Amino acid sequence: SLILLPSQPTTLIVTTMHRMSSLVVLVVAAVASGLPQYGPPPPAYGPPVHKEEPGMPYNYAYAVRDDYHGVDFGANEDSDGALVQGSYNVVLPDGRKQTVTYTADHYKGFEANVAYEGEAQYPAYAPPAPYAPPYGPPPPYGPEGREEAPETTAEE
């Protein structure tokens, strides 16, 4: 009969195999880390260039007035390239005229003054009309609209 006993050479072979496989894994990892890495190319553009440019002088104005429809509004604005000044106006639904006058520059920012002309006028209160259902013929269904069917017998 054959009896297998643990021996020193078998343990040595297993230990050597573990060391060799660990060494192979480390060598493969070292070679792989040395290979060139592929990824997206660097961007072909640089950061944006911010350039301070002087403002352009301009001015504009418009006005609309239509008494038939009750429309009245307008605006005007002037700029010398650094300071903007202007105003706009509109007739509000309550009858007042709102005028906004403003200035704006790079130092103080936007400053507006709002003024109102006239007195607010609201329509007089009237209670709502009482509900009245719409008139129409009665619906064609229901017990009051049915006629009784004549009784028939099987003998007939």
Short mmCIF file of N, CA and C in Angstrom, two decimals:
data_model
loop_
_atom_site.label_atom_id
_atom_site.label_comp_id
_atom_site.label_asym_id
_atom_site.label_seq_id
_atom_site.Cartn_x
_atom_site.Cartn_y
_atom_site.Cartn_z
N SER A 1 0.84 -1.17 0.00
CA SER A 1 0.00 0.00 0.00
C SER A 1 0.89 1.23 0.00
N LEU A 2 0.33 2.26 -0.60
CA LEU A 2 1.09 3.50 -0.73
C LEU A 2 0.55 4.50 0.28
N ILE A 3 1.38 5.00 1.10
CA ILE A 3 0.99 6.00 2.09
C ILE A 3 1.69 7.30 1.73
N LEU A 4 0.91 8.36 1.57
CA LEU A 4 1.48 9.67 1.25
C LEU A 4 1.65 10.46 2.53
N LEU A 5 2.83 10.85 2.77
CA LEU A 5 3.11 11.68 3.93
C LEU A 5 3.57 13.05 3.44
N PRO A 6 3.20 14.10 4.19
CA PRO A 6 3.69 15.41 3.77
C PRO A 6 5.21 15.42 3.82
N SER A 7 5.73 15.93 2.77
CA SER A 7 7.19 15.97 2.72
C SER A 7 7.67 17.37 2.44
N GLN A 8 8.88 17.58 2.68
CA GLN A 8 9.49 18.90 2.51
C GLN A 8 9.53 19.31 1.04
N PRO A 9 9.88 18.45 0.10
CA PRO A 9 9.97 18.88 -1.30
C PRO A 9 8.63 19.36 -1.86
N THR A 10 7.48 18.75 -1.50
CA THR A 10 6.18 19.18 -2.01
C THR A 10 5.86 20.59 -1.51
N THR A 11 6.10 20.87 -0.27
CA THR A 11 5.86 22.21 0.28
C THR A 11 6.77 23.22 -0.39
N LEU A 12 7.97 22.85 -0.68
CA LEU A 12 8.92 23.75 -1.34
C LEU A 12 8.45 24.07 -2.75
N ILE A 13 7.91 23.08 -3.44
CA ILE A 13 7.42 23.31 -4.81
C ILE A 13 6.23 24.26 -4.79
N VAL A 14 5.29 24.07 -3.87
CA VAL A 14 4.11 24.94 -3.78
C VAL A 14 4.53 26.37 -3.45
N THR A 15 5.42 26.54 -2.51
CA THR A 15 5.90 27.87 -2.13
C THR A 15 6.60 28.53 -3.31
N THR A 16 7.41 27.77 -4.01
CA THR A 16 8.11 28.32 -5.17
C THR A 16 7.11 28.73 -6.25
N MET A 17 6.07 27.96 -6.47
CA MET A 17 5.04 28.29 -7.47
C MET A 17 4.31 29.58 -7.09
N HIS A 18 4.01 29.75 -5.80
CA HIS A 18 3.35 30.99 -5.36
C HIS A 18 4.26 32.19 -5.60
N ARG A 19 5.52 32.04 -5.30
CA ARG A 19 6.46 33.15 -5.50
C ARG A 19 6.60 33.47 -6.99
N MET A 20 6.68 32.46 -7.82
CA MET A 20 6.83 32.67 -9.26
C MET A 20 5.59 33.35 -9.85
N SER A 21 4.41 32.89 -9.42
CA SER A 21 3.19 33.51 -9.95
C SER A 21 3.08 34.96 -9.47
N SER A 22 3.47 35.25 -8.24
CA SER A 22 3.48 36.63 -7.75
C SER A 22 4.46 37.47 -8.54
N LEU A 23 5.62 36.91 -8.86
CA LEU A 23 6.63 37.63 -9.63
C LEU A 23 6.12 37.90 -11.04
N VAL A 24 5.45 36.95 -11.65
CA VAL A 24 4.89 37.13 -12.99
C VAL A 24 3.84 38.24 -12.98
N VAL A 25 2.98 38.26 -11.98
CA VAL A 25 1.95 39.31 -11.88
C VAL A 25 2.60 40.68 -11.73
N LEU A 26 3.62 40.79 -10.91
CA LEU A 26 4.32 42.07 -10.72
C LEU A 26 5.01 42.51 -12.00
N VAL A 27 5.63 41.60 -12.74
CA VAL A 27 6.29 41.95 -14.00
C VAL A 27 5.26 42.43 -15.02
N VAL A 28 4.14 41.74 -15.12
CA VAL A 28 3.09 42.15 -16.07
C VAL A 28 2.55 43.54 -15.69
N ALA A 29 2.34 43.81 -14.41
CA ALA A 29 1.86 45.12 -13.97
C ALA A 29 2.89 46.20 -14.28
N ALA A 30 4.17 45.91 -14.09
CA ALA A 30 5.22 46.90 -14.38
C ALA A 30 5.28 47.19 -15.87
N VAL A 31 5.17 46.18 -16.70
CA VAL A 31 5.21 46.39 -18.15
C VAL A 31 3.97 47.17 -18.59
N ALA A 32 2.81 46.83 -18.05
CA ALA A 32 1.58 47.52 -18.44
C ALA A 32 1.60 48.98 -18.02
N SER A 33 2.18 49.29 -16.88
CA SER A 33 2.22 50.69 -16.44
C SER A 33 3.19 51.51 -17.28
N GLY A 34 4.14 50.88 -17.93
CA GLY A 34 5.09 51.61 -18.76
C GLY A 34 4.57 51.87 -20.16
N LEU A 35 3.48 51.21 -20.57
CA LEU A 35 2.92 51.41 -21.90
C LEU A 35 2.26 52.79 -21.97
N PRO A 36 2.23 53.40 -23.17
CA PRO A 36 1.59 54.72 -23.29
C PRO A 36 0.09 54.62 -23.00
N GLN A 37 -0.42 55.61 -22.32
CA GLN A 37 -1.84 55.65 -21.99
C GLN A 37 -2.56 56.45 -23.07
N TYR A 38 -3.68 55.94 -23.51
CA TYR A 38 -4.45 56.62 -24.54
C TYR A 38 -5.65 57.30 -23.89
N GLY A 39 -5.92 58.51 -24.34
CA GLY A 39 -7.04 59.27 -23.82
C GLY A 39 -7.40 60.34 -24.83
N PRO A 40 -8.30 61.23 -24.47
CA PRO A 40 -8.66 62.28 -25.42
C PRO A 40 -7.49 63.23 -25.62
N PRO A 41 -7.39 63.80 -26.80
CA PRO A 41 -6.30 64.75 -27.04
C PRO A 41 -6.53 66.03 -26.24
N PRO A 42 -5.49 66.78 -25.98
CA PRO A 42 -5.69 68.04 -25.25
C PRO A 42 -6.51 69.00 -26.11
N PRO A 43 -7.25 69.91 -25.49
CA PRO A 43 -8.09 70.83 -26.27
C PRO A 43 -7.24 71.67 -27.21
N ALA A 44 -7.80 71.95 -28.38
CA ALA A 44 -7.09 72.72 -29.40
C ALA A 44 -7.30 74.22 -29.24
N TYR A 45 -7.95 74.62 -28.19
CA TYR A 45 -8.20 76.04 -27.97
C TYR A 45 -7.70 76.43 -26.59
N GLY A 46 -7.45 77.70 -26.43
CA GLY A 46 -6.95 78.19 -25.15
C GLY A 46 -8.06 78.83 -24.35
N PRO A 47 -7.72 79.36 -23.20
CA PRO A 47 -8.75 80.04 -22.40
C PRO A 47 -9.23 81.29 -23.13
N PRO A 48 -10.47 81.72 -22.85
CA PRO A 48 -10.99 82.91 -23.54
C PRO A 48 -10.19 84.16 -23.16
N VAL A 49 -10.07 85.02 -24.12
CA VAL A 49 -9.34 86.27 -23.92
C VAL A 49 -10.38 87.36 -23.70
N HIS A 50 -10.32 88.00 -22.54
CA HIS A 50 -11.24 89.09 -22.24
C HIS A 50 -10.53 90.41 -22.53
N LYS A 51 -11.17 91.18 -23.38
CA LYS A 51 -10.56 92.43 -23.79
C LYS A 51 -11.52 93.56 -23.45
N GLU A 52 -11.03 94.54 -22.75
CA GLU A 52 -11.85 95.71 -22.44
C GLU A 52 -11.95 96.58 -23.68
N GLU A 53 -13.17 96.78 -24.14
CA GLU A 53 -13.38 97.64 -25.30
C GLU A 53 -14.26 98.80 -24.87
N PRO A 54 -13.98 99.97 -25.40
CA PRO A 54 -14.81 101.13 -25.04
C PRO A 54 -16.22 100.95 -25.61
N GLY A 55 -17.20 101.47 -24.87
CA GLY A 55 -18.58 101.37 -25.32
C GLY A 55 -18.82 102.26 -26.53
N MET A 56 -19.82 101.91 -27.29
CA MET A 56 -20.17 102.68 -28.48
C MET A 56 -21.30 103.65 -28.12
N PRO A 57 -21.18 104.90 -28.50
CA PRO A 57 -22.28 105.84 -28.25
C PRO A 57 -23.50 105.48 -29.13
N TYR A 58 -24.68 105.67 -28.57
CA TYR A 58 -25.90 105.41 -29.33
C TYR A 58 -27.05 106.17 -28.69
N ASN A 59 -28.16 106.24 -29.39
CA ASN A 59 -29.40 106.75 -28.81
C ASN A 59 -30.57 106.19 -29.62
N TYR A 60 -31.71 106.07 -28.96
CA TYR A 60 -32.93 105.65 -29.64
C TYR A 60 -34.12 106.17 -28.86
N ALA A 61 -35.26 106.22 -29.53
CA ALA A 61 -36.50 106.65 -28.89
C ALA A 61 -37.67 106.08 -29.70
N TYR A 62 -38.77 105.79 -29.01
CA TYR A 62 -40.00 105.40 -29.69
C TYR A 62 -41.17 105.76 -28.79
N ALA A 63 -42.33 105.91 -29.40
CA ALA A 63 -43.55 106.20 -28.65
C ALA A 63 -44.72 105.61 -29.42
N VAL A 64 -45.69 105.08 -28.69
CA VAL A 64 -46.90 104.51 -29.27
C VAL A 64 -48.09 105.07 -28.50
N ARG A 65 -49.07 105.58 -29.26
CA ARG A 65 -50.29 106.07 -28.62
C ARG A 65 -51.47 105.71 -29.51
N ASP A 66 -52.40 104.98 -28.93
CA ASP A 66 -53.60 104.57 -29.65
C ASP A 66 -54.77 104.76 -28.69
N ASP A 67 -55.48 105.88 -28.84
CA ASP A 67 -56.58 106.19 -27.93
C ASP A 67 -57.75 105.22 -28.09
N TYR A 68 -57.94 104.69 -29.28
CA TYR A 68 -59.05 103.77 -29.51
C TYR A 68 -58.90 102.52 -28.66
N HIS A 69 -57.67 101.96 -28.59
CA HIS A 69 -57.42 100.76 -27.81
C HIS A 69 -56.89 101.06 -26.41
N GLY A 70 -56.64 102.31 -26.09
CA GLY A 70 -56.14 102.67 -24.76
C GLY A 70 -54.68 102.33 -24.55
N VAL A 71 -53.88 102.38 -25.62
CA VAL A 71 -52.46 102.04 -25.54
C VAL A 71 -51.65 103.33 -25.55
N ASP A 72 -50.73 103.45 -24.60
CA ASP A 72 -49.85 104.63 -24.54
C ASP A 72 -48.57 104.22 -23.83
N PHE A 73 -47.47 104.11 -24.57
CA PHE A 73 -46.18 103.78 -23.97
C PHE A 73 -45.06 104.30 -24.86
N GLY A 74 -43.86 104.38 -24.30
CA GLY A 74 -42.72 104.86 -25.06
C GLY A 74 -41.44 104.71 -24.26
N ALA A 75 -40.31 104.94 -24.94
CA ALA A 75 -39.01 104.83 -24.29
C ALA A 75 -38.00 105.67 -25.05
N ASN A 76 -36.94 106.07 -24.34
CA ASN A 76 -35.79 106.71 -24.99
C ASN A 76 -34.55 106.38 -24.18
N GLU A 77 -33.40 106.35 -24.87
CA GLU A 77 -32.15 106.01 -24.20
C GLU A 77 -31.00 106.65 -24.96
N ASP A 78 -30.04 107.18 -24.20
CA ASP A 78 -28.83 107.79 -24.76
C ASP A 78 -27.62 107.22 -24.04
N SER A 79 -26.53 107.03 -24.79
CA SER A 79 -25.29 106.54 -24.20
C SER A 79 -24.12 107.25 -24.86
N ASP A 80 -23.15 107.65 -24.03
CA ASP A 80 -21.92 108.24 -24.58
C ASP A 80 -20.80 107.19 -24.64
N GLY A 81 -21.12 105.95 -24.39
CA GLY A 81 -20.14 104.89 -24.40
C GLY A 81 -19.77 104.43 -23.00
N ALA A 82 -19.97 105.28 -22.00
CA ALA A 82 -19.66 104.92 -20.62
C ALA A 82 -20.90 105.01 -19.73
N LEU A 83 -21.71 106.03 -19.93
CA LEU A 83 -22.91 106.27 -19.11
C LEU A 83 -24.14 106.11 -19.99
N VAL A 84 -25.11 105.37 -19.48
CA VAL A 84 -26.38 105.18 -20.19
C VAL A 84 -27.46 105.88 -19.38
N GLN A 85 -28.25 106.71 -20.05
CA GLN A 85 -29.37 107.40 -19.41
C GLN A 85 -30.61 107.17 -20.27
N GLY A 86 -31.74 106.97 -19.61
CA GLY A 86 -32.95 106.77 -20.38
C GLY A 86 -34.18 106.75 -19.51
N SER A 87 -35.31 106.54 -20.17
CA SER A 87 -36.58 106.44 -19.45
C SER A 87 -37.57 105.67 -20.32
N TYR A 88 -38.58 105.12 -19.66
CA TYR A 88 -39.69 104.52 -20.38
C TYR A 88 -40.95 104.77 -19.59
N ASN A 89 -42.09 104.78 -20.30
CA ASN A 89 -43.36 105.05 -19.63
C ASN A 89 -44.43 104.16 -20.23
N VAL A 90 -45.45 103.92 -19.41
CA VAL A 90 -46.58 103.09 -19.83
C VAL A 90 -47.80 103.49 -19.02
N VAL A 91 -48.97 103.42 -19.65
CA VAL A 91 -50.22 103.66 -18.93
C VAL A 91 -50.66 102.32 -18.36
N LEU A 92 -50.84 102.28 -17.05
CA LEU A 92 -51.20 101.05 -16.34
C LEU A 92 -52.70 100.78 -16.48
N PRO A 93 -53.14 99.55 -16.22
CA PRO A 93 -54.57 99.23 -16.32
C PRO A 93 -55.45 100.06 -15.38
N ASP A 94 -54.89 100.54 -14.27
CA ASP A 94 -55.71 101.35 -13.35
C ASP A 94 -55.76 102.82 -13.75
N GLY A 95 -55.19 103.20 -14.91
CA GLY A 95 -55.28 104.56 -15.41
C GLY A 95 -54.08 105.44 -15.10
N ARG A 96 -53.20 105.02 -14.20
CA ARG A 96 -52.02 105.83 -13.88
C ARG A 96 -50.97 105.67 -14.96
N LYS A 97 -50.12 106.69 -15.08
CA LYS A 97 -49.00 106.62 -16.01
C LYS A 97 -47.74 106.39 -15.19
N GLN A 98 -47.02 105.31 -15.48
CA GLN A 98 -45.79 104.97 -14.77
C GLN A 98 -44.61 105.39 -15.65
N THR A 99 -43.69 106.16 -15.05
CA THR A 99 -42.48 106.59 -15.76
C THR A 99 -41.28 106.14 -14.96
N VAL A 100 -40.36 105.43 -15.62
CA VAL A 100 -39.12 104.96 -15.01
C VAL A 100 -37.98 105.70 -15.68
N THR A 101 -37.20 106.43 -14.88
CA THR A 101 -36.02 107.12 -15.36
C THR A 101 -34.81 106.42 -14.77
N TYR A 102 -33.79 106.13 -15.58
CA TYR A 102 -32.67 105.33 -15.09
C TYR A 102 -31.34 105.83 -15.64
N THR A 103 -30.29 105.48 -14.91
CA THR A 103 -28.91 105.67 -15.35
C THR A 103 -28.16 104.37 -15.06
N ALA A 104 -27.13 104.12 -15.86
CA ALA A 104 -26.34 102.91 -15.65
C ALA A 104 -24.91 103.17 -16.11
N ASP A 105 -23.95 102.72 -15.30
CA ASP A 105 -22.54 102.77 -15.69
C ASP A 105 -21.81 101.62 -15.00
N HIS A 106 -20.51 101.50 -15.27
CA HIS A 106 -19.74 100.39 -14.69
C HIS A 106 -19.34 100.65 -13.24
N TYR A 107 -19.54 101.86 -12.75
CA TYR A 107 -19.15 102.16 -11.38
C TYR A 107 -20.32 101.97 -10.41
N LYS A 108 -21.45 102.62 -10.67
CA LYS A 108 -22.61 102.57 -9.77
C LYS A 108 -23.59 101.46 -10.13
N GLY A 109 -23.51 100.95 -11.34
CA GLY A 109 -24.47 99.94 -11.77
C GLY A 109 -25.74 100.59 -12.29
N PHE A 110 -26.87 99.93 -12.14
CA PHE A 110 -28.16 100.40 -12.64
C PHE A 110 -28.93 101.06 -11.51
N GLU A 111 -29.35 102.29 -11.74
CA GLU A 111 -30.17 103.02 -10.75
C GLU A 111 -31.43 103.50 -11.44
N ALA A 112 -32.58 103.20 -10.85
CA ALA A 112 -33.86 103.56 -11.45
C ALA A 112 -34.70 104.36 -10.47
N ASN A 113 -35.45 105.31 -10.99
CA ASN A 113 -36.42 106.09 -10.22
C ASN A 113 -37.78 105.87 -10.88
N VAL A 114 -38.76 105.48 -10.08
CA VAL A 114 -40.09 105.20 -10.60
C VAL A 114 -41.05 106.27 -10.10
N ALA A 115 -41.83 106.84 -11.02
CA ALA A 115 -42.80 107.87 -10.66
C ALA A 115 -44.14 107.52 -11.29
N TYR A 116 -45.22 107.92 -10.60
CA TYR A 116 -46.57 107.67 -11.09
C TYR A 116 -47.30 108.99 -11.23
N GLU A 117 -48.07 109.12 -12.30
CA GLU A 117 -48.91 110.31 -12.51
C GLU A 117 -50.37 109.87 -12.52
N GLY A 118 -51.21 110.68 -11.91
CA GLY A 118 -52.63 110.39 -11.92
C GLY A 118 -53.07 109.59 -10.71
N GLU A 119 -54.37 109.38 -10.65
CA GLU A 119 -54.99 108.65 -9.55
C GLU A 119 -55.50 107.31 -10.07
N ALA A 120 -55.29 106.28 -9.29
CA ALA A 120 -55.75 104.95 -9.69
C ALA A 120 -57.27 104.92 -9.71
N GLN A 121 -57.84 104.40 -10.78
CA GLN A 121 -59.30 104.31 -10.92
C GLN A 121 -59.65 102.85 -11.18
N TYR A 122 -60.57 102.36 -10.37
CA TYR A 122 -61.00 100.98 -10.50
C TYR A 122 -62.46 100.95 -10.89
N PRO A 123 -62.91 99.93 -11.62
CA PRO A 123 -64.34 99.87 -11.98
C PRO A 123 -65.20 99.70 -10.73
N ALA A 124 -66.43 100.25 -10.80
CA ALA A 124 -67.36 100.15 -9.67
C ALA A 124 -67.73 98.69 -9.45
N TYR A 125 -67.91 98.34 -8.20
CA TYR A 125 -68.26 96.96 -7.87
C TYR A 125 -69.71 96.70 -8.23
N ALA A 126 -69.94 95.60 -8.87
CA ALA A 126 -71.30 95.17 -9.17
C ALA A 126 -71.39 93.70 -8.76
N PRO A 127 -72.42 93.34 -8.00
CA PRO A 127 -72.53 91.93 -7.61
C PRO A 127 -72.73 91.06 -8.85
N PRO A 128 -72.28 89.86 -8.80
CA PRO A 128 -72.44 88.99 -9.97
C PRO A 128 -73.91 88.66 -10.22
N ALA A 129 -74.25 88.42 -11.46
CA ALA A 129 -75.63 88.07 -11.80
C ALA A 129 -75.95 86.71 -11.20
N PRO A 130 -77.20 86.51 -10.76
CA PRO A 130 -77.56 85.21 -10.19
C PRO A 130 -77.48 84.13 -11.28
N TYR A 131 -77.23 82.93 -10.85
CA TYR A 131 -77.09 81.82 -11.79
C TYR A 131 -78.45 81.42 -12.33
N ALA A 132 -78.53 81.31 -13.62
CA ALA A 132 -79.75 80.81 -14.26
C ALA A 132 -79.32 79.68 -15.18
N PRO A 133 -79.88 78.51 -15.00
CA PRO A 133 -79.47 77.41 -15.88
C PRO A 133 -79.90 77.70 -17.31
N PRO A 134 -79.18 77.20 -18.26
CA PRO A 134 -79.54 77.46 -19.66
C PRO A 134 -80.88 76.82 -20.00
N TYR A 135 -81.67 77.50 -20.85
CA TYR A 135 -82.97 76.98 -21.23
C TYR A 135 -82.80 75.94 -22.32
N GLY A 136 -83.59 74.91 -22.28
CA GLY A 136 -83.57 73.90 -23.32
C GLY A 136 -84.65 72.88 -23.05
N PRO A 137 -84.96 72.06 -24.03
CA PRO A 137 -85.99 71.04 -23.82
C PRO A 137 -85.50 70.01 -22.82
N PRO A 138 -86.43 69.32 -22.18
CA PRO A 138 -86.00 68.31 -21.20
C PRO A 138 -85.28 67.16 -21.92
N PRO A 139 -84.45 66.48 -21.24
CA PRO A 139 -83.74 65.37 -21.88
C PRO A 139 -84.71 64.26 -22.28
N PRO A 140 -84.41 63.53 -23.34
CA PRO A 140 -85.34 62.52 -23.84
C PRO A 140 -85.32 61.22 -23.05
N TYR A 141 -84.63 61.16 -21.98
CA TYR A 141 -84.56 59.94 -21.20
C TYR A 141 -85.17 60.19 -19.83
N GLY A 142 -85.50 59.15 -19.14
CA GLY A 142 -86.10 59.26 -17.82
C GLY A 142 -87.48 58.63 -17.82
N PRO A 143 -88.04 58.37 -16.64
CA PRO A 143 -89.34 57.68 -16.58
C PRO A 143 -90.48 58.52 -17.13
N GLU A 144 -90.38 59.86 -17.02
CA GLU A 144 -91.52 60.66 -17.47
C GLU A 144 -91.59 60.76 -18.99
N GLY A 145 -90.52 60.43 -19.69
CA GLY A 145 -90.53 60.53 -21.14
C GLY A 145 -90.81 59.21 -21.82
N ARG A 146 -91.03 58.13 -21.07
CA ARG A 146 -91.25 56.80 -21.67
C ARG A 146 -92.73 56.52 -21.83
N GLU A 147 -93.00 55.81 -22.88
CA GLU A 147 -94.36 55.30 -23.04
C GLU A 147 -94.32 53.83 -22.69
N GLU A 148 -95.41 53.36 -22.14
CA GLU A 148 -95.48 51.95 -21.77
C GLU A 148 -95.67 51.12 -23.03
N ALA A 149 -94.92 50.07 -23.17
CA ALA A 149 -95.06 49.18 -24.33
C ALA A 149 -96.29 48.30 -24.13
N PRO A 150 -97.02 48.04 -25.20
CA PRO A 150 -98.20 47.17 -25.04
C PRO A 150 -97.76 45.75 -24.70
N GLU A 151 -98.58 45.11 -23.91
CA GLU A 151 -98.26 43.75 -23.51
C GLU A 151 -98.64 42.80 -24.63
N THR A 152 -97.76 41.89 -24.88
CA THR A 152 -98.05 40.89 -25.91
C THR A 152 -98.03 39.52 -25.27
N THR A 153 -98.77 38.63 -25.85
CA THR A 153 -98.78 37.26 -25.35
C THR A 153 -98.23 36.34 -26.42
N ALA A 154 -97.84 35.19 -26.01
CA ALA A 154 -97.24 34.23 -26.94
C ALA A 154 -98.29 33.58 -27.83
N GLU A 155 -99.58 33.67 -27.48
CA GLU A 155 -100.63 33.02 -28.25
C GLU A 155 -100.91 33.75 -29.54
N GLU A 156 -100.61 35.00 -29.61
CA GLU A 156 -100.99 35.79 -30.78
C GLU A 156 -100.22 35.45 -31.98
#
